[in-house]
Short mmCIF file of C-alpha atoms in Angstrom, two decimals:
data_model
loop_
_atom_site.label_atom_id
_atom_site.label_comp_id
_atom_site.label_asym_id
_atom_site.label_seq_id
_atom_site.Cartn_x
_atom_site.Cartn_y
_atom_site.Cartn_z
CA UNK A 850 -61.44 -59.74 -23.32
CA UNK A 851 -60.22 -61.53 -26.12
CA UNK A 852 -62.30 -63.01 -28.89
CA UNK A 853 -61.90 -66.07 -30.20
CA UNK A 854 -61.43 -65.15 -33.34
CA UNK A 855 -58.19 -63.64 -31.85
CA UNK A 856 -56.90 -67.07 -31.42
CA UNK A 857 -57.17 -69.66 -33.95
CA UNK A 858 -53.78 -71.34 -32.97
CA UNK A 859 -54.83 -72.16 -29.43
CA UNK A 860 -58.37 -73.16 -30.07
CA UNK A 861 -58.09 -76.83 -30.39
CA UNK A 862 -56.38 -76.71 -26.97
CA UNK A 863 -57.50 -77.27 -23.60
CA UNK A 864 -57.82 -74.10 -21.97
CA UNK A 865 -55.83 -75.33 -19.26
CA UNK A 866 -53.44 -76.84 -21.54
CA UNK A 867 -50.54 -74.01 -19.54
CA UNK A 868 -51.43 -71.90 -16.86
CA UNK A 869 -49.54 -70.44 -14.18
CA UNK A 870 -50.38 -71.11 -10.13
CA UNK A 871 -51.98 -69.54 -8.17
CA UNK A 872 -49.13 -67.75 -5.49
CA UNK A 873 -49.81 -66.08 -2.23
CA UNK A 874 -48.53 -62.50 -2.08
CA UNK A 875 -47.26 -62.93 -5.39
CA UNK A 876 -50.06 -63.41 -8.26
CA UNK A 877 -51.60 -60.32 -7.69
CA UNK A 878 -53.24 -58.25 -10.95
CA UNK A 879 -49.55 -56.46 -11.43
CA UNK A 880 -48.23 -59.68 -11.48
CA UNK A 881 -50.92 -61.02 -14.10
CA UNK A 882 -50.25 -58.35 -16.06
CA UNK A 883 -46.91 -59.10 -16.70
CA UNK A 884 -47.66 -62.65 -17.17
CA UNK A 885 -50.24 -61.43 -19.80
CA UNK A 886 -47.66 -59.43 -21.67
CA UNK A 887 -45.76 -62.62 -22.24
CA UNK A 888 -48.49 -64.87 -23.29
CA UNK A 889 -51.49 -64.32 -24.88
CA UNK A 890 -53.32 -67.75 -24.11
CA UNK A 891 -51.60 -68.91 -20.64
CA UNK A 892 -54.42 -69.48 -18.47
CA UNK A 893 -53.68 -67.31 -15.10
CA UNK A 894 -55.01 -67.69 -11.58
CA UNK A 895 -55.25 -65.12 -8.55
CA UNK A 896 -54.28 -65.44 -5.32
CA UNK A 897 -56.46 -67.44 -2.98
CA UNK A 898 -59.20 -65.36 -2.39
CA UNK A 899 -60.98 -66.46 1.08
CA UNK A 900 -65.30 -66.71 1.29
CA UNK A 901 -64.41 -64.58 4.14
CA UNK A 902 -62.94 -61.59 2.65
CA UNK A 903 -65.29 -61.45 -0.40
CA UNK A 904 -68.48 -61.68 1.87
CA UNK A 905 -67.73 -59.42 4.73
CA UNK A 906 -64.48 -57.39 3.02
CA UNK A 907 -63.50 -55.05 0.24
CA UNK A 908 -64.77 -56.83 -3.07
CA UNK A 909 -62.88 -54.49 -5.34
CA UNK A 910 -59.59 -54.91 -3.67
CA UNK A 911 -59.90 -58.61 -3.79
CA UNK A 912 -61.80 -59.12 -6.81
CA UNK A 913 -60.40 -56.03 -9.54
CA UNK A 914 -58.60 -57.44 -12.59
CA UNK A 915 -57.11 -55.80 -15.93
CA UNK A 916 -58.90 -56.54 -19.01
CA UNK A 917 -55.95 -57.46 -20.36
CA UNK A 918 -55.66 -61.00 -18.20
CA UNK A 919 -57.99 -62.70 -19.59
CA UNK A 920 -58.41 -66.26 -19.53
CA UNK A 921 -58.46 -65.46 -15.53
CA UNK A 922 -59.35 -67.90 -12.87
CA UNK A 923 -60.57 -67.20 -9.15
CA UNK A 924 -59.29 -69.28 -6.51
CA UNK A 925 -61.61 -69.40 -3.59
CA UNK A 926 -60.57 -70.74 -0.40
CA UNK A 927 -63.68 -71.70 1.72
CA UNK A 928 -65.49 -74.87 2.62
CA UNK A 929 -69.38 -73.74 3.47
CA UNK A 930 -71.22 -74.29 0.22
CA UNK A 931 -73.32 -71.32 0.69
CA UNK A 932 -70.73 -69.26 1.03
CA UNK A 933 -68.88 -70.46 -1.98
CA UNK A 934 -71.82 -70.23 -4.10
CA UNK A 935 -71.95 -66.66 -2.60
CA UNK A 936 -68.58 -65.98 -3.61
CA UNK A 937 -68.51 -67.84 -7.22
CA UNK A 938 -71.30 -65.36 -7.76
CA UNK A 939 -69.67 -62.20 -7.33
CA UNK A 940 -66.21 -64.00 -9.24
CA UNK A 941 -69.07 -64.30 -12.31
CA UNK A 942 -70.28 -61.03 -11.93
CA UNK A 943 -67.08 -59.24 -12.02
CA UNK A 944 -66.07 -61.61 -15.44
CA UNK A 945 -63.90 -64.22 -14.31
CA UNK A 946 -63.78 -67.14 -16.65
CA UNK A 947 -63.29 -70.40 -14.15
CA UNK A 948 -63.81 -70.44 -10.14
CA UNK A 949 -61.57 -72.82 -8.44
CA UNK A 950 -61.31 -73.97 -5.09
CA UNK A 951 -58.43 -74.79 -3.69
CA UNK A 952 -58.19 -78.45 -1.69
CA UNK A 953 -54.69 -78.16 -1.48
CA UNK A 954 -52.91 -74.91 0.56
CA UNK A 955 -51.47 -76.88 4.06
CA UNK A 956 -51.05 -73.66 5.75
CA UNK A 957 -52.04 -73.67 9.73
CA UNK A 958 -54.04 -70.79 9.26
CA UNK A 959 -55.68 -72.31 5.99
CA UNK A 960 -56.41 -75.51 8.30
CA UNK A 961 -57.68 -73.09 11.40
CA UNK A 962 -60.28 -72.07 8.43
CA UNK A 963 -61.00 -75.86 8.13
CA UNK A 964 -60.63 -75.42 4.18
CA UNK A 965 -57.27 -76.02 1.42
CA UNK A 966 -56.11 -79.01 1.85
CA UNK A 967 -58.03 -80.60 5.07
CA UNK A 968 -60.55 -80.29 2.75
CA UNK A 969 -59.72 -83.30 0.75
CA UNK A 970 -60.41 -85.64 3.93
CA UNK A 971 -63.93 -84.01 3.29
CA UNK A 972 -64.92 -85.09 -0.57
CA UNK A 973 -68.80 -85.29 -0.09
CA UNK A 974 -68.13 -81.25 1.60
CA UNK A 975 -66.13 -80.52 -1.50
CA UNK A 976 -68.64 -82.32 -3.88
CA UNK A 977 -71.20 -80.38 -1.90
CA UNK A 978 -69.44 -76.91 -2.59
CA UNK A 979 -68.54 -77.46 -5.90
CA UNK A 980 -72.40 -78.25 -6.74
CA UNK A 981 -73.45 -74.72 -4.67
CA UNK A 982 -71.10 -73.09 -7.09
CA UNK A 983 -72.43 -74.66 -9.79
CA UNK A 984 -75.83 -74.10 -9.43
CA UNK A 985 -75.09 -70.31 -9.84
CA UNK A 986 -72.55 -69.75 -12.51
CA UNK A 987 -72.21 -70.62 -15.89
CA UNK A 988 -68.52 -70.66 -16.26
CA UNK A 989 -66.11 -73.45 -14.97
CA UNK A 990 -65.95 -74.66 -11.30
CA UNK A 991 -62.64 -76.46 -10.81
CA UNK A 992 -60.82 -78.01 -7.83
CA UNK A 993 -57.04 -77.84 -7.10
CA UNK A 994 -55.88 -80.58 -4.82
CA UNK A 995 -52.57 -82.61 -3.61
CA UNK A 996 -52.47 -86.40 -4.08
CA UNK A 997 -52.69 -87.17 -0.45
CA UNK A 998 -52.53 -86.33 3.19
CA UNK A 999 -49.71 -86.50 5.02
CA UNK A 1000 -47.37 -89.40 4.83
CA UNK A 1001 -50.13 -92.15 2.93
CA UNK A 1002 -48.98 -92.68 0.27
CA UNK A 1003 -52.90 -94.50 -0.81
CA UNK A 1004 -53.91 -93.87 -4.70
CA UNK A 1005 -57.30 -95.08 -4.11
CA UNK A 1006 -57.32 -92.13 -1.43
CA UNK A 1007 -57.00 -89.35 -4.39
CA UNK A 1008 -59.21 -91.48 -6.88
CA UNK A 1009 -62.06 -91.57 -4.67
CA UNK A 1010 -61.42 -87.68 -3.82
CA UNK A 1011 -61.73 -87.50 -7.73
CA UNK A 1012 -64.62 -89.83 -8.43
CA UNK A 1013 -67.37 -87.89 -5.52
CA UNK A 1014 -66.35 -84.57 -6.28
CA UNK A 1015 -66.72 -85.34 -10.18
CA UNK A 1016 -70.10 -86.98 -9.07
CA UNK A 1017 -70.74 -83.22 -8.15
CA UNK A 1018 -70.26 -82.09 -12.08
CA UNK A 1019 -66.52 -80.64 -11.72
CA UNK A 1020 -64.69 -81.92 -14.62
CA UNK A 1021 -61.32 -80.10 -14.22
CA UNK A 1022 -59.02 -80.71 -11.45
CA UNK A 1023 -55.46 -79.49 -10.80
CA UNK A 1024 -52.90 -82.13 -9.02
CA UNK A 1025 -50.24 -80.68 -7.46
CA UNK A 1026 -48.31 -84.01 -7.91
CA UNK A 1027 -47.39 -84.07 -4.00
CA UNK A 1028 -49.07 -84.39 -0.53
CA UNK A 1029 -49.35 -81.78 1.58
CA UNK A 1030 -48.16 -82.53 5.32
CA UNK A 1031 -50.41 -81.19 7.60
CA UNK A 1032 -48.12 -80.92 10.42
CA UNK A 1033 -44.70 -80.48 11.20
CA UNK A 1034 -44.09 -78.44 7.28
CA UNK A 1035 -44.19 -74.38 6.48
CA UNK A 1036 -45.79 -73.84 3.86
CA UNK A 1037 -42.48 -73.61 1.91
CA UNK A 1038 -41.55 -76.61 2.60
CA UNK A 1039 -44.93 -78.66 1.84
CA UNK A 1040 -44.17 -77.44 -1.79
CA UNK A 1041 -40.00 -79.15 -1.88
CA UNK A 1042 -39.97 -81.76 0.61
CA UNK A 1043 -42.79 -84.11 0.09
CA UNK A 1044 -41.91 -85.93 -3.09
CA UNK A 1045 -42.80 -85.65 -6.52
CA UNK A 1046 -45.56 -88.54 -7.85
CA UNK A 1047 -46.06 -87.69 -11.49
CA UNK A 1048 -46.69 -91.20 -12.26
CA UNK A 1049 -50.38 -90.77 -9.75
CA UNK A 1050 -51.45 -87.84 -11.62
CA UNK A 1051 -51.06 -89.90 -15.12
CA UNK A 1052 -53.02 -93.17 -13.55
CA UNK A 1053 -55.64 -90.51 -12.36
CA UNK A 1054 -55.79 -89.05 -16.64
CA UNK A 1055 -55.94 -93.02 -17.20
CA UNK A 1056 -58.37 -93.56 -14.80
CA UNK A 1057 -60.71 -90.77 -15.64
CA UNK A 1058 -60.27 -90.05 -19.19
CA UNK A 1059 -63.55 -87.95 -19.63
CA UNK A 1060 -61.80 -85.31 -16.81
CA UNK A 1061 -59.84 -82.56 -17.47
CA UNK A 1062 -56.59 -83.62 -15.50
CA UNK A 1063 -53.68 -80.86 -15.21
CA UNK A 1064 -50.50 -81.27 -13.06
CA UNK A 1065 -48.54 -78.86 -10.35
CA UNK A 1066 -45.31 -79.35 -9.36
CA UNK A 1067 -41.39 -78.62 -9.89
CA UNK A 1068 -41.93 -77.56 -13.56
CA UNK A 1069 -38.26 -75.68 -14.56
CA UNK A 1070 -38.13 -76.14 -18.41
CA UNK A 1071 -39.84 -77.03 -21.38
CA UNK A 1072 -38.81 -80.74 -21.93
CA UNK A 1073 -40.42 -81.52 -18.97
CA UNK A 1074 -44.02 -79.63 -19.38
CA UNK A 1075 -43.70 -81.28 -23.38
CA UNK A 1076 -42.55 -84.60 -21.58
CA UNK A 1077 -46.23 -84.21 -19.30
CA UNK A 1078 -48.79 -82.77 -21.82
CA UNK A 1079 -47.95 -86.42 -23.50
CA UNK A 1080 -50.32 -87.72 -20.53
CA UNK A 1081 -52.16 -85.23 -19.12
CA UNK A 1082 -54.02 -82.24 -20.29
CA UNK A 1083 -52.25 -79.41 -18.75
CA UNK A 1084 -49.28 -78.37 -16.75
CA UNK A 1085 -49.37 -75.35 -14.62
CA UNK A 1086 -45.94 -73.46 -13.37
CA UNK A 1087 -45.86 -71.99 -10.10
CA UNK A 1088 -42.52 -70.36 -8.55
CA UNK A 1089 -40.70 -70.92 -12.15
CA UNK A 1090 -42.65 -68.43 -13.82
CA UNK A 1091 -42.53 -65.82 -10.66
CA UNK A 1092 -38.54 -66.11 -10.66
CA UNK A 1093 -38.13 -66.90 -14.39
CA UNK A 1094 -40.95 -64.71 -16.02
CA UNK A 1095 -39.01 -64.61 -19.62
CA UNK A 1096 -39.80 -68.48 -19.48
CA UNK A 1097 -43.56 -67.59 -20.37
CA UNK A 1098 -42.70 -65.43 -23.54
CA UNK A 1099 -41.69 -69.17 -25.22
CA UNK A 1100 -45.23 -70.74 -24.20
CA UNK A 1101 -47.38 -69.60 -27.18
CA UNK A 1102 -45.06 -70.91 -29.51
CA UNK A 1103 -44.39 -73.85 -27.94
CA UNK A 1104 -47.27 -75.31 -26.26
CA UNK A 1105 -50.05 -73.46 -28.66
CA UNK A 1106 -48.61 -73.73 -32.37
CA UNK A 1107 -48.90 -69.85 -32.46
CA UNK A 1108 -45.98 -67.50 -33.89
CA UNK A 1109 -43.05 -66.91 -32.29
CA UNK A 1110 -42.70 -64.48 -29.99
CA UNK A 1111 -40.67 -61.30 -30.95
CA UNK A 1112 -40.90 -59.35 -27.62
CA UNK A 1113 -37.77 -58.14 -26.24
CA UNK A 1114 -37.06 -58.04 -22.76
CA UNK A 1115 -36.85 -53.96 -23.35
CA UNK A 1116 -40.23 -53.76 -24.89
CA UNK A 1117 -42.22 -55.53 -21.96
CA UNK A 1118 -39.97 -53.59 -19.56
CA UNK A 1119 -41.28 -50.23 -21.25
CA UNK A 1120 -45.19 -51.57 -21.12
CA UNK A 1121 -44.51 -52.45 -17.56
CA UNK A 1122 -43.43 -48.45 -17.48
CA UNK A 1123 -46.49 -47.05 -18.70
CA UNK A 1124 -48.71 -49.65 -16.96
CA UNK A 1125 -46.90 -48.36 -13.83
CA UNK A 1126 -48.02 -44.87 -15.07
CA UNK A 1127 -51.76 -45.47 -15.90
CA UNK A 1128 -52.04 -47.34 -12.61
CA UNK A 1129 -50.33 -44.32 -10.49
CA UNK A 1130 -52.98 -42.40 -12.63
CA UNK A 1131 -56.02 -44.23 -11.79
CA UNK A 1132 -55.88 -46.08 -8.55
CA UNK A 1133 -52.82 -44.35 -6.60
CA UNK A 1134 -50.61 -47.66 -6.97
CA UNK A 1135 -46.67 -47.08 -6.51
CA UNK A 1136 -44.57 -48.34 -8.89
CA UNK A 1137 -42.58 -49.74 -6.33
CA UNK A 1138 -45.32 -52.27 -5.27
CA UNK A 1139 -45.64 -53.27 -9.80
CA UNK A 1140 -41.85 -53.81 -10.11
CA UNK A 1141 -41.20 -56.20 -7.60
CA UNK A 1142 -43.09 -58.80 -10.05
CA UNK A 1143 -40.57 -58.36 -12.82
CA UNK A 1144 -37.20 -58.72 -10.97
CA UNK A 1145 -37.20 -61.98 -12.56
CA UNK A 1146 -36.90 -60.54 -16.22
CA UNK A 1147 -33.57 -60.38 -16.91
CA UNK A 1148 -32.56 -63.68 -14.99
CA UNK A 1149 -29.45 -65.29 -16.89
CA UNK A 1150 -28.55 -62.13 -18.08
CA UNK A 1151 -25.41 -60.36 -18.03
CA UNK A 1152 -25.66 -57.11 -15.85
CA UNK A 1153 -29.32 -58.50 -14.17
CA UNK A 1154 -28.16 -57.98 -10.87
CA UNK A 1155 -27.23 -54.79 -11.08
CA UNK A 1156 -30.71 -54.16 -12.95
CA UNK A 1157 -32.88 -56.05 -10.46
CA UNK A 1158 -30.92 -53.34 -7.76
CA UNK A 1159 -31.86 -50.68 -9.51
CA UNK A 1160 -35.39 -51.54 -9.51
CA UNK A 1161 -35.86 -52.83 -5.60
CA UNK A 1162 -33.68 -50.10 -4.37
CA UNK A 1163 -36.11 -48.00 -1.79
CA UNK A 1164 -34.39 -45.35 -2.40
CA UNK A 1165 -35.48 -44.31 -5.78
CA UNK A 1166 -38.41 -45.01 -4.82
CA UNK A 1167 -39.37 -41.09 -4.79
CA UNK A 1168 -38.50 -40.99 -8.67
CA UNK A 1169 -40.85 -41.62 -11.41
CA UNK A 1170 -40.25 -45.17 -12.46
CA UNK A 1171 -39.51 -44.09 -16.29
CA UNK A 1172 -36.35 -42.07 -14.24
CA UNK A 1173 -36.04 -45.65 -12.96
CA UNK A 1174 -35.77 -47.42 -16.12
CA UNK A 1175 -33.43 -45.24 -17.02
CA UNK A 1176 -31.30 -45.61 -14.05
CA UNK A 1177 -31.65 -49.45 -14.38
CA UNK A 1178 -30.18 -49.99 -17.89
CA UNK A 1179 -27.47 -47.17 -17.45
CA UNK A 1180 -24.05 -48.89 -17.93
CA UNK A 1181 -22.70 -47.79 -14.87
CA UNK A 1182 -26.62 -47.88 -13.02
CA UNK A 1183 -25.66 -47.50 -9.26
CA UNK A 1184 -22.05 -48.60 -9.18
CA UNK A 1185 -23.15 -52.55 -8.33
CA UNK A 1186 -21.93 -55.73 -9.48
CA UNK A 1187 -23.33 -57.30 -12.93
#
């Protein structure tokens, strides 16, 4: 883990002053790891993480991390306190530093679990969770939530979520700045067609000034996340930082007063090399299944197409990925478009 004496810059900073989202099938620990590369003090979140799984499933498969990642948040997806508390336990135990459950995933199978975003119809069940957790851990409980429920549009709806479940102790909530539609959406399309509310998530800051109060939602540049930490305490990036990953190597700078950055896209490629190697080493993890997280790296780039080809193409996947590497920044690579 990093000390804090690693980190002057970033000390007088929230800790969730930038983190990126937590993203099914996509912020998994290879993922992190690039992320981690990029930006020392970018808080980063797993995957939801159901009670279910952690209680009656692998633990290490759901629950192993890098050292590297650290500040690292568990999502939990769950609604029986018990079990939460449960879980939050074993997220402690394995050296997470925040557990957060998530009051805001719409998916039908999330809802057939009667937890993510139906939960926020529930506050006292969420109040009650969040006070199970944190009656067993020492480190952070936090809730991640949309601004409403379907097509209501009510602000004293989301303040009153706020208010009981702060009643409870939490004091950091993420606001995906959107409601989630219940019925009728994907998944997909709960996060691009219900519309963007900044302006709720900065009454909620006004509202509850003694909260930690970070926003979710459409974040593409760094006017806009400057134009937002002017009002609220954090901003976290979701499907941005997967497609855009270079984005993050500008955050420390930026957002923390540290340094600037003087990665090149070539060095993190290279670490991303001989993580692929040490995790082929120690847990039997293709290389294949690490670079899909970095196709992004390169975006904007002359010649990234023919780069990202190189690295998705299935059939090199019986090479060693360093053989790979070299394939992907050959001049010529496969014979594809730039």
């Amino acid at each position: 883990m990093t000390s804090n004496s690693d980190k002057p810059e970033s000390a007088h900073h929230s800790m969730w002053r930038m983190s990126v989202a937590p993203m099914m099938d996509w912020s998994d620990l290879h993922c992190r790891y690039l992320h981690r590369l990029l930006t020392r003090h970018t808080l980063l979140y797993t995957e939801m993480v159901t009670t279910g799984a952690l209680l009656h499933g692998d633990v290490p498969r759901h629950l192993r991390f890098n050292a590297e990642e650290h500040p690292l948040a568990l999502q939990l997806g769950g609604s029986e306190p018990a079990d939460l508390a449960r879980a939050a336990q074993l997220g402690a135990q394995w050296g997470y530093d925040e557990i957060n459950l998530n009051c805001g995933c719409p998916s039908e199978r999330v809802q057939r679990g009667a937890f993510g975003a139906c939960l926020m119809n529930e506050a006292q069940l969420v109040a009650d969770g969040v006070k199970a957790m944190r009656d067993v851990v020492q480190i952070p409980v936090t809730v991640k939530h949309r601004i409403g429920i379907d097509k209501s549009e009510s602000y004293d709806f989301v303040r009153d979520f706020i208010g009981t479940v702060a009643e409870a102790g939490c004091e950091v909530f993420i606001v995906h700045a959107r409601n989630a539609w219940l019925k009728g959406l994907s998944p997909k399309e709960n996060r691009e067609v219900p519309p963007l509310r900044y302006e709720v998530v900065a009454q909620l800051k006004r509202d509850f000034p003694q909260l930690t109060i970070a926003i979710n939602g459409g974040f593409k540049d760094s006017a806009a996340v400057a134009e937002q930490l002017e009002c609220v305490d954090g901003v976290m990036v979701g499907r941005e930082a997967y497609h855009n990953p270079w984005w993050l190597a500008s955050w420390d700078a930026q957002f923390y007063g540290a340094a600037p950055n003087t990665l090149t896209r070539e060095a993190v490629e290279e670490q991303m090399v001989d993580y692929m190697e040490r995790e082929a080493l120690a847990h039997g993890t293709h290389w294949y299944s690490i670079a899909r997280h970095m196709l992004g790296l390169r975006h904007g780039l002359a010649g990234a197409r023919r780069w990202r080809q190189a690295w998705s193409d299935h059939r090199l996947k019986g090479l060693p990925a360093r053989e790979v590497m070299a394939i992907a920044r050959a001049p010529q690579g496969l014979g594809a478009g730039g």
